[in-house]
Amino acid sequence: MIKMHSRCDLACDHCYVYEHADSSWRSRPKVVGDEILAKAAERIGEHAATHRLPVVRVVLHGGEPLLAGPERLRRAVTTLRSALPPGCVLDARIHTNGVLLSRAFCDLFAETGVKVGISLDGDKAANDRHRRFADGRSSHPQVLRAVALLREPAYRHLYAGLLCTVDVENDPVAVYGALAALEPPAVDFLLPHATWDEPPKRPAALGGTPYADWLLAVHRLWETGGRPFAVRTFESVHRTRRGLSSLTESLGLEPSDLAVLETDGTFEQADSLKTAYDGAPATGLNVFEHSLDDLARHPGIAARQSGLAGLAAQCRACPVVRSCGGGLYAHRYRSDDEGGGFDHPSVYCGDLMTLINGISAHGAPAAVPAQSGEPVLPTALTPPQLDELARGYGGADTVRALTRSQLALTRAMLAAAWDASGQSRGEAWSLLAALDTAAPAAVDAVLAHPYARAWAARRLAGDLGTDLGPLAALAAAAAVRAGRGDSVAVPVRDGWLHLPTLGRIALPAGEAVVTGTAEGLTVRAADGTVRTVLDEPLRTVRLAGGWTVRLEDVDPLRDSHDHPVSGRLTDAELLDWTGALREAWELLGRDLPGYADGVRAGLGTVTPLRPGPAGRDVSSAARQAFGAVAIARPATAPTLALLLAHEFQHVKLGAVLDVLDLFDRGDATLYLAPWRPDPRPLEGLFQGTYAHLAVTEYWGTRALAYDGLPGEAADRARREFALWRRYTAEAVERLAGSGSLTAAGSRFADGMRETVTPWLAVPLPAAAERAADRARRERAAT
């Protein structure tokens, strides 16, 4: 966050910069200088190069950043972008009150690629409660004019969303309606900044948790309306309950990655700390003498990167801590006792508990079944979602529906595997069932791990005999996540105690007792050794937009794919994977935008494979490992992006096939797929066709990007596009003509045809078509 201007043209009485404890703004320059901007760009560029970042997000902020004027804003963006290393993208945004936003500013932002977020608290009555000019005039008409500009077709792509500060005396229905009418891509609902010293207002007539009640009223409207725009608070609760990352620093245990540069060149911590006490955000560091790595080592920054260990004891013992995360750091401040500081629960603690439980109760998953039998699996797919999937796509909501049905299937298969063991009692199963009532989020997070079901599938197939060790490992991992003090014995296999979703510890053979406490885990080995730290934790990669992906290189059941898995990644290999995944995610968003949101919503695990034969890319998706793809890291990030999209198509279709019959499963005919010489069962043809919809679009978008340009990369994109659009179209017709498709399967064939047909009409040079013919003949021969 770069402060472009330290003053504001409004006088909002709830502003943490000017109206709360910190007064540092008074002594700072009004406008950031060019020399500070240049040095900031240099620091950001060197940081991006050192850490191989594919993207850097910079928010131009204030005060009111538009007061800096168009030329200074232009220089800021161009200076920042020019300082980044090759391959690193600048995601530039500006947050404004909208009063000064004009067509000239919008033209500038369109030219420089800056997205615009606007502060608006709802309808006129709600907005005017706080957001007024110093003389008391309403700012509402000017803000609506600004939003209207961003909704024009020429500027719609700049519209990042709205930020609404909650006031419980405003009508939540009216506020939501006013914001929804502006068709924002996203809305952030923020709790007003407060501390234990300066608590938020709580009108007696509104009950004990007015902020939760207000937000839950909005949540009901949002859900009923089909989630018409993103709301990070609500989505973060849903994500963190299932072990995924939060999308906001106000919730969850994700480490903070925010740096603030003030107009005088000093570095500060998060702006919200200004509400705690005068000087709270200060670091003593500045852009001329200190790097961003220096800033990352500052104790205040480090305190906000320590996860569960950095919370108060009361928070660590709380059942919703993984969703709440202790709330916003600034809201924990208290000065009037010996424990003064931030080692306290949030001043909104009760509201956060009520909010998280209220959101969780909406569409909560079923408990682990105590009996097996025929499970009733929710398809959870509306007709529009089914049509979306049929065309090869699947946005975030659609993929989340598949995720819910897959979690239900995993639960049913685990219950069936337990029943098949013939045991009437079992420590691990009893604990898992107890935790599912007391700490369902912990159980969900473990059972959603792709390889939890892989064990159940092998057990039901008789491949694992009577070994129930993996079930004990699942229960132990859930116990650690729940942190209630529960214990369970887990067998040590091949020198390792494995805890799914967490990692593994090297231990002597025998059984180890795992206890999950508020402080973490305690493991007592067979020889009496006590361990509290994982030797090889499961590592994650954080991608642009807050998406996190696990790199699964320790789970013993990750060999569910049909290629050999790699061993534990070295630090250098981990760094290579991190850079490649970050760049690949950027390319997916650019080249396959219709697929990217679904990938983000459903792909949580990448399992590294051993490299294939020289020159051959290797990747796989396993039917019993929803949410995972396995890949041998290819030489280039574009290839990795293609493999991620290709394999996740298999993951999606496998989930559909678990709840819908798309073809007659009694059809034993083998069908030729155009891209391979050996005939395949009908499901194999279906899977390949569906996956190659994404392959066709990938090469199509790249061919269009190279339109008219010479060079080897351009020639290859045109050749591959010509080849795969033809392959995929032929395969769709082969499926449709099989005579074995159900009504739903025919619906999918029609949808796939609808997707590939426009690509057939894209003109290509004759040379590209000839090259595709040669490639087809060569592939057929091999």
Short mmCIF file of C-alpha atoms in Angstrom, two decimals, residues 103 106-107 110 149-158:
data_model
loop_
_atom_site.label_atom_id
_atom_site.label_comp_id
_atom_site.label_asym_id
_atom_site.label_seq_id
_atom_site.Cartn_x
_atom_site.Cartn_y
_atom_site.Cartn_z
CA ARG A 103 -13.83 10.43 -16.96
CA CYS A 106 -10.96 6.60 -15.68
CA ASP A 107 -9.19 7.06 -19.02
CA ALA A 110 -7.75 2.25 -18.37
CA LEU A 149 -18.79 5.84 -14.51
CA LEU A 150 -17.23 2.51 -13.58
CA ARG A 151 -20.33 0.67 -14.74
CA GLU A 152 -20.07 2.13 -18.23
CA PRO A 153 -18.91 -0.48 -20.79
CA ALA A 154 -15.68 1.37 -21.48
CA TYR A 155 -14.67 1.29 -17.80
CA ARG A 156 -16.44 -1.75 -16.42
CA HIS A 157 -13.20 -3.76 -16.39
CA LEU A 158 -11.76 -1.22 -13.93
#
